[in-house]
Short mmCIF file of C-alpha atoms and ligand atoms in Angstrom, two decimals:
data_model
loop_
_atom_site.label_atom_id
_atom_site.label_comp_id
_atom_site.label_asym_id
_atom_site.label_seq_id
_atom_site.Cartn_x
_atom_site.Cartn_y
_atom_site.Cartn_z
CA MET A 1 -0.29 -0.17 0.15
CA SER A 2 1.23 3.24 -0.53
CA ALA A 3 1.50 5.94 2.15
CA PHE A 4 -0.86 8.94 2.29
CA GLN A 5 0.97 12.03 1.31
CA GLY A 6 -1.06 14.50 2.85
CA SER A 7 -1.22 15.97 6.60
CA VAL A 8 -3.95 14.04 7.80
CA PRO A 9 -3.01 10.72 9.97
CA GLU A 10 -3.50 7.89 8.31
CA SER A 11 -5.94 5.13 10.13
CA PRO A 12 -4.84 1.66 10.33
CA ARG A 13 -5.72 -0.29 7.24
CA PRO A 14 -8.09 -3.81 7.32
CA VAL A 15 -5.61 -6.70 6.94
CA PHE A 16 -7.29 -8.44 4.11
CA HIS A 17 -10.00 -5.91 2.99
CA PHE A 18 -9.55 -3.80 -0.24
CA THR A 19 -9.23 -0.21 0.50
CA ALA A 20 -8.08 2.59 -2.14
CA PRO A 21 -4.27 3.85 -1.87
CA GLN A 22 -5.74 6.71 -0.39
CA PHE A 23 -9.34 8.45 -0.23
CA TRP A 24 -12.87 7.28 -0.68
CA ILE A 25 -14.32 4.24 -2.42
CA ASN A 26 -17.96 3.14 -3.38
CA ASP A 27 -18.74 0.17 -5.76
CA PRO A 28 -16.71 -2.29 -7.39
CA ASN A 29 -16.69 -1.79 -11.13
CA GLY A 30 -15.37 -3.78 -14.14
CA LEU A 31 -14.79 -7.03 -12.27
CA ILE A 32 -12.97 -9.30 -14.32
CA TYR A 33 -10.63 -12.30 -14.55
CA TYR A 34 -8.42 -11.65 -17.29
CA LYS A 35 -5.14 -13.68 -18.41
CA GLY A 36 -4.76 -15.51 -14.59
CA GLU A 37 -5.40 -11.74 -12.85
CA TYR A 38 -8.28 -10.40 -11.24
CA HIS A 39 -8.82 -6.99 -12.04
CA LEU A 40 -11.02 -4.75 -9.58
CA PHE A 41 -11.80 -1.29 -10.93
CA TYR A 42 -14.04 0.83 -8.18
CA GLN A 43 -15.82 4.22 -7.83
CA HIS A 44 -13.17 6.61 -6.64
CA ASN A 45 -12.90 10.32 -5.39
CA PRO A 46 -8.83 10.49 -5.95
CA PHE A 47 -9.42 14.18 -4.64
CA GLY A 48 -10.83 13.73 -1.11
CA ASN A 49 -12.56 11.41 1.43
CA GLU A 50 -16.24 11.81 0.55
CA TRP A 51 -18.10 10.67 -2.16
CA GLY A 52 -17.49 13.11 -5.32
CA HIS A 53 -15.58 13.42 -8.91
CA MET A 54 -16.08 9.93 -9.82
CA THR A 55 -13.62 8.11 -11.20
CA TRP A 56 -12.78 4.35 -12.00
CA GLY A 57 -9.98 3.42 -9.80
CA HIS A 58 -8.01 0.19 -10.66
CA ALA A 59 -6.12 -2.70 -9.09
CA LYS A 60 -5.39 -6.11 -9.93
CA SER A 61 -4.87 -9.49 -7.69
CA LYS A 62 -3.74 -13.15 -8.46
CA ASP A 63 -5.81 -14.20 -5.34
CA LEU A 64 -8.79 -11.69 -4.72
CA VAL A 65 -6.64 -11.41 -1.33
CA GLN A 66 -3.67 -9.16 -2.14
CA TRP A 67 -4.16 -6.47 -4.62
CA THR A 68 -1.82 -4.26 -6.33
CA HIS A 69 -3.03 -0.72 -6.78
CA LEU A 70 -2.56 0.35 -10.64
CA PRO A 71 -3.01 3.93 -11.93
CA VAL A 72 -6.72 5.36 -12.09
CA ALA A 73 -8.31 3.79 -14.87
CA ILE A 74 -10.95 6.27 -16.29
CA PRO A 75 -10.74 9.77 -14.87
CA GLU A 76 -13.87 12.04 -14.17
CA GLN A 77 -14.18 14.08 -17.24
CA LYS A 78 -14.93 17.93 -17.47
CA ASP A 79 -18.69 17.54 -18.00
CA HIS A 80 -19.42 14.24 -16.66
CA MET A 81 -18.30 11.89 -13.56
CA ILE A 82 -17.52 8.06 -14.32
CA PHE A 83 -20.53 5.97 -12.52
CA SER A 84 -20.62 2.47 -11.87
CA GLY A 85 -20.65 -0.46 -15.06
CA CYS A 86 -18.70 -3.28 -16.39
CA VAL A 87 -15.68 -4.51 -17.93
CA VAL A 88 -15.88 -7.45 -20.47
CA HIS A 89 -13.38 -9.12 -22.82
CA ASP A 90 -14.89 -8.87 -26.37
CA GLN A 91 -12.68 -11.89 -27.58
CA LYS A 92 -13.65 -11.91 -31.40
CA ASN A 93 -13.42 -8.35 -31.14
CA SER A 94 -17.15 -7.61 -32.27
CA SER A 95 -16.53 -4.02 -31.52
CA SER A 96 -13.69 -3.46 -34.04
CA LEU A 97 -12.27 -1.60 -30.91
CA GLY A 98 -9.30 -3.95 -30.88
CA SER A 99 -7.72 -6.27 -33.80
CA ALA A 100 -8.93 -9.70 -34.87
CA SER A 101 -5.71 -11.13 -33.03
CA ARG A 102 -6.50 -9.29 -30.09
CA GLY A 103 -10.04 -8.31 -28.94
CA PRO A 104 -9.93 -5.60 -26.50
CA LEU A 105 -11.32 -5.19 -22.95
CA VAL A 106 -14.73 -3.01 -23.20
CA ALA A 107 -15.95 -1.12 -20.14
CA LEU A 108 -19.57 -0.37 -19.93
CA TYR A 109 -20.34 2.67 -17.52
CA THR A 110 -22.88 5.28 -17.00
CA ALA A 111 -21.56 8.76 -17.71
CA HIS A 112 -23.25 11.07 -15.26
CA ARG A 113 -24.08 14.61 -15.48
CA GLU A 114 -26.80 16.49 -13.60
CA GLY A 115 -29.89 15.72 -14.74
CA HIS A 116 -28.49 13.34 -17.12
CA GLN A 117 -27.08 9.77 -17.24
CA ALA A 118 -26.65 7.59 -20.43
CA GLN A 119 -24.39 4.54 -21.11
CA HIS A 120 -20.78 5.15 -22.33
CA ILE A 121 -18.06 2.92 -23.27
CA ALA A 122 -13.95 2.94 -22.97
CA TYR A 123 -11.63 0.46 -24.30
CA SER A 124 -8.26 -1.07 -23.29
CA THR A 125 -5.59 -2.78 -25.54
CA ASP A 126 -3.20 -3.21 -23.11
CA ASP A 127 -4.91 -5.48 -20.73
CA GLY A 128 -7.01 -2.74 -18.90
CA LEU A 129 -4.01 -0.37 -18.00
CA HIS A 130 -4.97 2.73 -20.23
CA TRP A 131 -8.25 3.31 -21.50
CA ASN A 132 -9.36 5.07 -24.37
CA LEU A 133 -13.11 6.79 -24.51
CA PHE A 134 -15.10 5.52 -27.13
CA LYS A 135 -15.41 8.49 -29.79
CA ASN A 136 -18.88 8.16 -30.32
CA ASN A 137 -20.41 8.15 -27.13
CA PRO A 138 -23.07 7.43 -25.46
CA VAL A 139 -24.07 3.89 -26.68
CA LEU A 140 -27.33 4.23 -25.20
CA ASP A 141 -29.37 7.27 -24.00
CA LEU A 142 -33.01 7.32 -23.05
CA LYS A 143 -32.34 11.33 -22.42
CA LYS A 144 -33.23 10.36 -18.83
CA GLN A 145 -32.16 11.76 -15.45
CA ASP A 146 -31.89 8.12 -13.77
CA PHE A 147 -30.70 5.52 -16.00
CA ARG A 148 -27.43 3.82 -14.91
CA ASP A 149 -24.87 0.78 -13.66
CA PRO A 150 -24.67 -1.42 -17.07
CA ASN A 151 -23.64 -5.15 -16.55
CA VAL A 152 -22.90 -7.17 -19.58
CA PHE A 153 -22.27 -10.78 -20.54
CA TRP A 154 -21.92 -12.39 -23.85
CA HIS A 155 -25.31 -15.06 -24.22
CA GLU A 156 -23.98 -17.96 -26.17
CA PRO A 157 -27.14 -19.44 -27.33
CA THR A 158 -28.26 -16.19 -29.00
CA ALA A 159 -24.88 -15.21 -30.25
CA ARG A 160 -25.10 -11.50 -28.54
CA TRP A 161 -24.13 -9.54 -25.60
CA ILE A 162 -26.68 -8.77 -23.13
CA MET A 163 -26.77 -5.79 -20.66
CA ALA A 164 -28.82 -5.19 -17.46
CA VAL A 165 -29.20 -1.60 -16.54
CA VAL A 166 -31.59 -0.04 -14.49
CA LEU A 167 -34.49 2.58 -13.90
CA PRO A 168 -33.80 3.30 -10.57
CA LYS A 169 -37.12 5.32 -9.88
CA GLU A 170 -39.04 3.09 -11.82
CA PHE A 171 -37.90 0.14 -9.67
CA LYS A 172 -37.10 -1.61 -13.50
CA VAL A 173 -34.09 -3.49 -14.66
CA GLN A 174 -34.15 -3.31 -18.69
CA PHE A 175 -31.96 -5.78 -21.04
CA TYR A 176 -30.92 -4.99 -24.31
CA ALA A 177 -28.88 -7.16 -26.88
CA SER A 178 -26.29 -5.88 -29.02
CA LYS A 179 -23.82 -7.72 -31.73
CA ASN A 180 -20.98 -5.43 -31.18
CA LEU A 181 -21.38 -3.83 -27.81
CA ILE A 182 -22.27 -0.10 -29.64
CA LYS A 183 -25.42 -0.59 -30.69
CA TRP A 184 -28.11 -1.62 -28.32
CA ASP A 185 -31.74 -2.70 -28.97
CA LEU A 186 -34.08 -2.99 -25.66
CA LEU A 187 -35.52 -6.40 -25.39
CA SER A 188 -37.60 -6.26 -21.97
CA ASP A 189 -37.89 -4.73 -18.82
CA PHE A 190 -38.33 -6.38 -15.38
CA GLY A 191 -39.87 -5.25 -11.96
CA GLY A 192 -41.87 -2.16 -11.57
CA HIS A 193 -44.08 -3.87 -9.02
CA PRO A 194 -46.07 -1.82 -6.40
CA SER A 195 -44.32 -3.33 -3.60
CA PHE A 196 -41.04 -1.86 -4.62
CA LYS A 197 -40.44 1.43 -2.83
CA GLU A 198 -36.52 1.73 -2.66
CA ILE A 199 -34.51 2.81 -5.84
CA TRP A 200 -32.67 -0.04 -7.58
CA GLU A 201 -29.18 0.19 -8.59
CA CYS A 202 -25.94 -1.98 -9.86
CA PRO A 203 -28.14 -4.88 -11.53
CA ALA A 204 -26.40 -8.47 -12.69
CA LEU A 205 -27.58 -11.16 -14.29
CA PHE A 206 -25.92 -14.76 -14.45
CA SER A 207 -26.72 -18.53 -14.26
CA LEU A 208 -25.65 -20.77 -11.65
CA PRO A 209 -25.70 -25.14 -11.86
CA VAL A 210 -27.71 -25.92 -8.88
CA LYS A 211 -26.08 -27.61 -6.69
CA ASN A 212 -28.39 -30.59 -5.94
CA GLN A 213 -30.14 -31.20 -9.07
CA LYS A 214 -28.17 -32.82 -11.79
CA ASP A 215 -27.68 -30.88 -14.95
CA LYS A 216 -29.96 -28.06 -14.14
CA THR A 217 -29.15 -24.58 -14.04
CA LYS A 218 -31.04 -21.22 -12.53
CA TRP A 219 -30.73 -17.61 -13.51
CA VAL A 220 -30.01 -15.26 -10.82
CA LEU A 221 -30.86 -11.46 -10.93
CA LEU A 222 -29.12 -9.29 -8.43
CA ILE A 223 -30.07 -5.62 -7.44
CA SER A 224 -29.16 -3.29 -4.89
CA THR A 225 -31.72 -1.44 -3.61
CA ASN A 226 -31.49 1.71 -1.69
CA ARG A 227 -33.60 4.27 0.59
CA GLU A 228 -33.28 4.71 4.15
CA PHE A 229 -30.95 1.86 4.05
CA SER A 230 -28.88 0.14 1.43
CA SER A 231 -29.12 -3.65 0.74
CA MET A 232 -29.22 -6.29 -1.94
CA ARG A 233 -31.83 -8.56 -3.22
CA TYR A 234 -31.86 -11.58 -5.59
CA PHE A 235 -34.43 -12.90 -7.89
CA THR A 236 -34.28 -16.56 -9.42
CA GLY A 237 -35.68 -17.49 -12.53
CA ASP A 238 -35.28 -17.91 -15.85
CA PHE A 239 -33.78 -16.49 -19.01
CA ASP A 240 -34.44 -17.00 -22.35
CA GLY A 241 -32.33 -14.58 -24.44
CA THR A 242 -34.76 -12.14 -24.38
CA SER A 243 -36.75 -11.55 -20.95
CA PHE A 244 -36.21 -12.71 -17.39
CA ARG A 245 -39.07 -14.43 -15.98
CA CYS A 246 -38.94 -14.77 -11.80
CA ASP A 247 -40.37 -18.04 -10.26
CA HIS A 248 -41.48 -16.39 -7.43
CA ALA A 249 -43.56 -13.88 -6.49
CA LEU A 250 -42.01 -10.53 -6.87
CA ASP A 251 -42.75 -9.15 -3.14
CA GLN A 252 -41.20 -11.94 -1.55
CA VAL A 253 -37.31 -10.40 -0.66
CA ASN A 254 -34.58 -12.90 -0.83
CA ARG A 255 -31.68 -10.64 0.76
CA VAL A 256 -28.15 -11.58 -0.63
CA ASP A 257 -26.81 -10.90 2.76
CA ALA A 258 -28.54 -10.27 5.75
CA GLY A 259 -26.03 -7.52 7.27
CA LYS A 260 -26.22 -3.85 6.70
CA ASP A 261 -22.94 -3.36 5.09
CA PHE A 262 -23.27 -5.25 1.63
CA TYR A 263 -23.92 -3.43 -1.68
CA ALA A 264 -23.56 -2.83 -5.23
CA ALA A 265 -21.92 -6.30 -5.21
CA ILE A 266 -21.62 -7.75 -8.90
CA PRO A 267 -19.80 -10.69 -9.96
CA PHE A 268 -16.16 -11.48 -11.59
CA TYR A 269 -16.88 -11.51 -15.74
CA GLN A 270 -15.36 -14.93 -16.12
CA SER A 271 -13.13 -16.60 -13.72
CA PRO A 272 -10.86 -19.92 -13.25
CA ASP A 273 -13.26 -23.10 -13.43
CA GLN A 274 -16.44 -21.63 -14.30
CA LYS A 275 -16.64 -20.05 -10.67
CA LYS A 276 -19.30 -17.20 -10.04
CA ILE A 277 -17.05 -15.16 -7.90
CA LEU A 278 -19.18 -11.88 -6.13
CA LEU A 279 -17.58 -8.68 -4.54
CA GLY A 280 -19.07 -6.13 -2.69
CA TRP A 281 -18.98 -2.72 -1.23
CA MET A 282 -18.89 -2.98 2.62
CA ASN A 283 -20.79 0.11 3.67
CA ASN A 284 -24.24 1.66 3.26
CA TRP A 285 -25.28 4.75 2.04
CA ALA A 286 -27.00 5.81 5.46
CA TYR A 287 -23.45 6.53 6.64
CA ALA A 288 -21.01 5.88 4.32
CA ASN A 289 -19.49 9.40 4.15
CA GLN A 290 -19.28 9.48 7.89
CA ASN A 291 -17.26 6.04 8.51
CA PRO A 292 -15.05 7.55 11.14
CA THR A 293 -11.88 6.52 9.31
CA GLU A 294 -9.03 8.96 8.40
CA SER A 295 -7.18 9.28 4.80
CA TRP A 296 -9.28 6.61 3.21
CA LYS A 297 -12.62 5.66 3.27
CA GLY A 298 -14.47 2.80 2.49
CA MET A 299 -14.11 -1.01 1.88
CA MET A 300 -14.67 -3.87 -0.02
CA THR A 301 -16.06 -7.32 1.13
CA THR A 302 -14.12 -10.71 1.06
CA ALA A 303 -14.78 -11.81 -2.11
CA ARG A 304 -17.36 -14.68 -2.30
CA GLU A 305 -17.80 -17.95 -4.09
CA LEU A 306 -22.03 -18.34 -5.27
CA GLY A 307 -23.52 -21.52 -5.78
CA ILE A 308 -27.39 -22.17 -5.36
CA GLN A 309 -29.41 -25.00 -4.43
CA ARG A 310 -32.82 -26.13 -4.61
CA GLU A 311 -34.89 -26.08 -1.05
CA SER A 312 -37.53 -28.53 0.09
CA ASP A 313 -40.31 -26.21 -0.72
CA GLY A 314 -39.18 -25.77 -4.45
CA SER A 315 -37.38 -22.27 -3.96
CA TYR A 316 -34.05 -21.69 -5.08
CA ARG A 317 -31.34 -20.28 -2.42
CA LEU A 318 -28.25 -18.60 -3.18
CA LEU A 319 -25.27 -20.07 -1.26
CA GLN A 320 -22.10 -18.00 -0.30
CA ALA A 321 -18.66 -18.90 0.71
CA PRO A 322 -15.37 -17.02 1.12
CA VAL A 323 -12.98 -17.88 -1.90
CA GLU A 324 -10.59 -20.73 -1.16
CA SER A 325 -7.83 -18.50 -1.65
CA LEU A 326 -8.31 -16.84 2.06
CA GLN A 327 -7.09 -20.38 3.49
CA ALA A 328 -3.60 -19.64 2.10
CA ILE A 329 -3.51 -16.60 4.50
CA ARG A 330 -4.76 -18.97 7.65
CA LYS A 331 -1.58 -18.46 10.35
CA LYS A 332 -1.51 -20.20 14.25
CA GLU A 333 -4.32 -22.48 14.22
CA ARG A 334 -5.78 -23.25 17.68
CA GLU A 335 -9.03 -24.65 19.11
CA TYR A 336 -11.44 -23.88 21.85
CA HIS A 337 -14.14 -26.22 23.38
CA ALA A 338 -17.20 -25.86 25.80
CA ASP A 339 -18.04 -29.10 26.30
CA GLN A 340 -20.76 -28.67 29.00
CA GLY A 341 -21.39 -25.35 28.85
CA THR A 342 -24.03 -24.11 31.49
CA LYS A 343 -24.14 -20.28 31.76
CA PHE A 344 -21.22 -18.96 29.98
CA ASP A 345 -17.78 -19.64 29.00
CA THR A 346 -15.32 -17.56 28.78
CA TRP A 347 -12.26 -18.30 26.34
CA GLU A 348 -8.90 -16.53 26.55
CA ILE A 349 -8.27 -15.64 22.99
CA GLN A 350 -4.83 -15.08 21.49
CA THR A 351 -6.25 -12.19 19.47
CA SER A 352 -5.03 -10.32 16.47
CA PRO A 353 -6.49 -7.72 14.31
CA ALA A 354 -7.86 -10.00 11.54
CA MET A 355 -9.11 -13.81 12.27
CA GLU A 356 -11.22 -16.89 10.92
CA TRP A 357 -13.64 -18.41 13.48
CA GLN A 358 -14.95 -21.95 12.35
CA ILE A 359 -17.95 -22.71 15.49
CA SER A 360 -19.96 -25.79 15.64
CA LEU A 361 -22.81 -24.91 18.02
CA ASP A 362 -24.90 -27.52 19.38
CA SER A 363 -27.70 -26.37 21.44
CA HIS A 364 -31.94 -27.03 21.85
CA LYS A 365 -32.15 -23.37 22.93
CA GLY A 366 -29.36 -21.36 21.36
CA VAL A 367 -26.28 -19.23 22.61
CA VAL A 368 -25.02 -15.90 22.45
CA LEU A 369 -21.55 -14.99 21.25
CA ASP A 370 -20.04 -12.21 22.67
CA PHE A 371 -17.29 -10.41 20.90
CA ASP A 372 -15.75 -7.57 23.48
CA PHE A 373 -13.36 -5.00 21.95
CA GLY A 374 -12.69 -3.33 25.15
CA LYS A 375 -14.21 0.16 25.79
CA LYS A 376 -17.63 -1.20 25.99
CA ALA A 377 -17.66 -1.96 22.29
CA LYS A 378 -19.27 -5.25 21.95
CA LEU A 379 -20.88 -7.34 18.96
CA LEU A 380 -23.19 -9.88 19.72
CA VAL A 381 -24.13 -12.89 17.37
CA THR A 382 -27.24 -14.66 18.67
CA TRP A 383 -28.46 -17.88 17.62
CA ASP A 384 -32.08 -18.39 18.82
CA ALA A 385 -32.39 -22.26 18.03
CA THR A 386 -36.34 -22.32 18.60
CA ARG A 387 -37.04 -19.19 16.55
CA ARG A 388 -34.26 -20.36 13.81
CA GLN A 389 -32.87 -16.95 13.87
CA LEU A 390 -29.42 -15.88 13.91
CA CYS A 391 -29.05 -12.02 14.52
CA LEU A 392 -25.92 -9.66 14.65
CA ASP A 393 -26.81 -7.03 17.53
CA ARG A 394 -24.55 -3.93 16.83
CA THR A 395 -26.25 -1.51 19.52
CA SER A 396 -23.59 -0.91 21.94
CA LYS A 397 -23.01 2.56 22.70
CA SER A 398 -19.52 3.08 22.16
CA LEU A 399 -19.97 1.71 18.37
CA ALA A 400 -22.36 4.33 17.43
CA PHE A 401 -20.56 6.50 15.15
CA HIS A 402 -23.57 7.58 13.21
CA GLN A 403 -27.14 7.70 14.52
CA ALA A 404 -28.31 5.08 11.91
CA TYR A 405 -25.75 2.58 12.93
CA PRO A 406 -26.79 1.19 15.74
CA SER A 407 -28.80 -2.13 14.92
CA ILE A 408 -29.93 -5.38 15.06
CA GLU A 409 -29.71 -7.62 11.71
CA CYS A 410 -31.31 -11.15 11.59
CA THR A 411 -31.54 -13.76 9.26
CA GLY A 412 -33.20 -17.13 9.35
CA VAL A 413 -31.18 -20.54 9.63
CA SER A 414 -32.14 -24.37 9.47
CA PRO A 415 -34.35 -26.02 12.08
CA GLY A 416 -32.13 -28.10 14.52
CA HIS A 417 -29.87 -27.98 17.38
CA ASN A 418 -26.79 -27.47 15.29
CA LEU A 419 -25.28 -24.61 13.55
CA THR A 420 -21.96 -24.15 12.15
CA LEU A 421 -20.71 -20.56 11.45
CA GLN A 422 -17.76 -19.16 9.62
CA ILE A 423 -16.79 -15.84 10.92
CA LEU A 424 -14.42 -13.45 9.45
CA ILE A 425 -13.16 -10.77 11.41
CA ASP A 426 -11.21 -7.82 10.33
CA ARG A 427 -10.17 -4.21 11.75
CA TYR A 428 -13.57 -2.89 11.01
CA SER A 429 -15.61 -5.59 9.81
CA LEU A 430 -17.23 -8.88 10.58
CA GLU A 431 -18.82 -11.41 8.16
CA ILE A 432 -20.48 -14.04 9.00
CA PHE A 433 -21.44 -17.33 6.58
CA ALA A 434 -24.07 -19.56 8.45
CA ASP A 435 -26.09 -22.78 7.87
CA GLN A 436 -23.27 -24.01 4.78
CA GLY A 437 -23.57 -20.73 3.14
CA LYS A 438 -27.35 -20.03 3.09
CA ALA A 439 -26.87 -17.05 5.16
CA ALA A 440 -24.47 -14.24 5.28
CA LEU A 441 -24.56 -11.39 7.47
CA THR A 442 -21.93 -8.61 6.89
CA SER A 443 -21.20 -5.75 9.46
CA VAL A 444 -18.73 -2.81 9.66
CA PHE A 445 -17.76 -1.63 12.91
CA PHE A 446 -15.34 0.82 14.16
CA ALA A 447 -14.29 -0.24 18.01
CA PRO A 448 -11.50 1.44 19.86
CA GLY A 449 -9.09 -1.58 19.53
CA ALA A 450 -8.83 -5.42 18.55
CA LEU A 451 -10.60 -8.14 19.90
CA GLN A 452 -10.64 -8.50 23.76
CA LYS A 453 -12.42 -10.91 25.00
CA PHE A 454 -14.83 -13.85 23.97
CA ARG A 455 -17.67 -15.40 25.94
CA ILE A 456 -20.44 -17.61 25.22
CA ASN A 457 -23.15 -17.55 26.91
CA GLY A 458 -26.68 -19.88 26.90
CA LYS A 459 -28.21 -22.68 28.65
CA GLN A 460 -27.02 -26.20 27.79
CA PHE A 461 -24.72 -25.95 24.94
CA GLN A 462 -21.57 -27.33 23.26
CA ALA A 463 -19.17 -25.47 21.35
CA LYS A 464 -16.16 -26.25 19.41
CA ALA A 465 -13.83 -23.58 17.42
CA THR A 466 -11.11 -23.58 15.08
CA LEU A 467 -9.66 -20.06 14.83
CA TRP A 468 -6.88 -18.73 12.74
CA ASP A 469 -5.17 -15.67 12.41
CA LEU A 470 -5.43 -14.10 8.98
CA ASP A 471 -2.19 -12.56 7.80
CA PRO A 472 -1.22 -12.27 4.08
CA LEU A 473 2.17 -10.89 5.22
CA ALA A 474 3.27 -13.36 7.81
CA PRO A 475 5.57 -16.60 6.91
C1 LIG B 501 -24.33 2.69 -5.89
C2 LIG B 501 -24.40 4.28 -7.04
C3 LIG B 501 -24.34 3.61 -8.25
C4 LIG B 501 -23.91 4.81 -9.09
C5 LIG B 501 -22.62 4.69 -8.18
C6 LIG B 501 -22.25 6.25 -7.79
O1 LIG B 501 -24.07 2.50 -5.25
O2 LIG B 501 -25.03 5.08 -6.39
O3 LIG B 501 -26.19 3.75 -8.41
O4 LIG B 501 -23.71 4.30 -10.35
O5 LIG B 501 -23.08 4.24 -6.96
O6 LIG B 501 -21.06 6.44 -7.35
#
């Protein structure tokens, strides 16, 4: 990481979550795996620690854990900012922006100016380092104030590019098709249901093989929604090359992550072994500009591998797990047990700024996991086995950096008296993956120090935990 050059002291960085070399970030953009490297472009303000001057920052990584910063990819222009979008590899040079022997990388993004948003493209013929703005931009313009966040993929059965893009205030995704990434034709609209009240942003459509149904794939449409708080939901269904048909009621809300800090996530275009890898911005518009960090602001989540499975009621459930490469930075494994926990058990944890916890719990009633960061800053992870709920309570007073921050977020977990949790803790964040990836719950926190004490409270429980430090730099 390059050191901050200004006069403001720098807040310590997260250990394994991505931050900009300096200043503000929000959405991940243009995620693509290309020539053995993951590229992350991101909404960035190169001039300050709050939202503004939107520009595409750029970094790359071989393992999605350690990133190398690269020069700004697409800077803010005189009359417009560079809002969110995607990057595709135009392998056959359908756009004619590269050459027959070398298809270009093409970025599709929203050009934003006061009162007007339209879709533009830029292209790179040097593996994403330098970008040329296309001369005949915009490539898609409805002359609307709100029309943004294009996400494009190659649809093999119809041999054309498909774009998902949102009309945020009409709560709609529109699908467009193109043979060359330049001329786009409207295919269909999805959404617009009267139950929708929050603006729609950052759509992404993709298919996943169903884990427990042989030879079956399911289409998933992700959207980010924002009003009082930001969150993400998904629709499952089918895409026939023209329209997306949802297989459940539109007012059924399937949250991608039940926590408050998972937003604007999009999948990587391409990845090794056809894996679908998702990366999000770990923040919430309700208080993002007030995150109390100096000289940098905003983090990405841990990259997650996605799956999908059919449930016994016939619905489809998205599955998430941290990418496997995170295991390579596990250090100092240790184990803890509570065999006959009656009231509570306090574990003398050797702490470190970043850790992974794998906890298996056994109880008929449930337990409370109490993560104590000192100076009365606590996060409580509560499992209620009777109500089949897992909650994260971040209402402790000393964590409240903003009035919208304190909250208790919950998600449903499977019935039964066993629960397995994988918890990733870094400076400023906690990500919980529960129930074999069926539930995820992500939260930022700004505590005065590292984890100091850990306690399990419950009536009759057994608990077993394996812990690792997570440290990309330690041998
Ligand atoms: C989502 C979003 C996008 C927009 C970008 C602007 O967080 O509001 O809709 O393109 O951020 O920075």
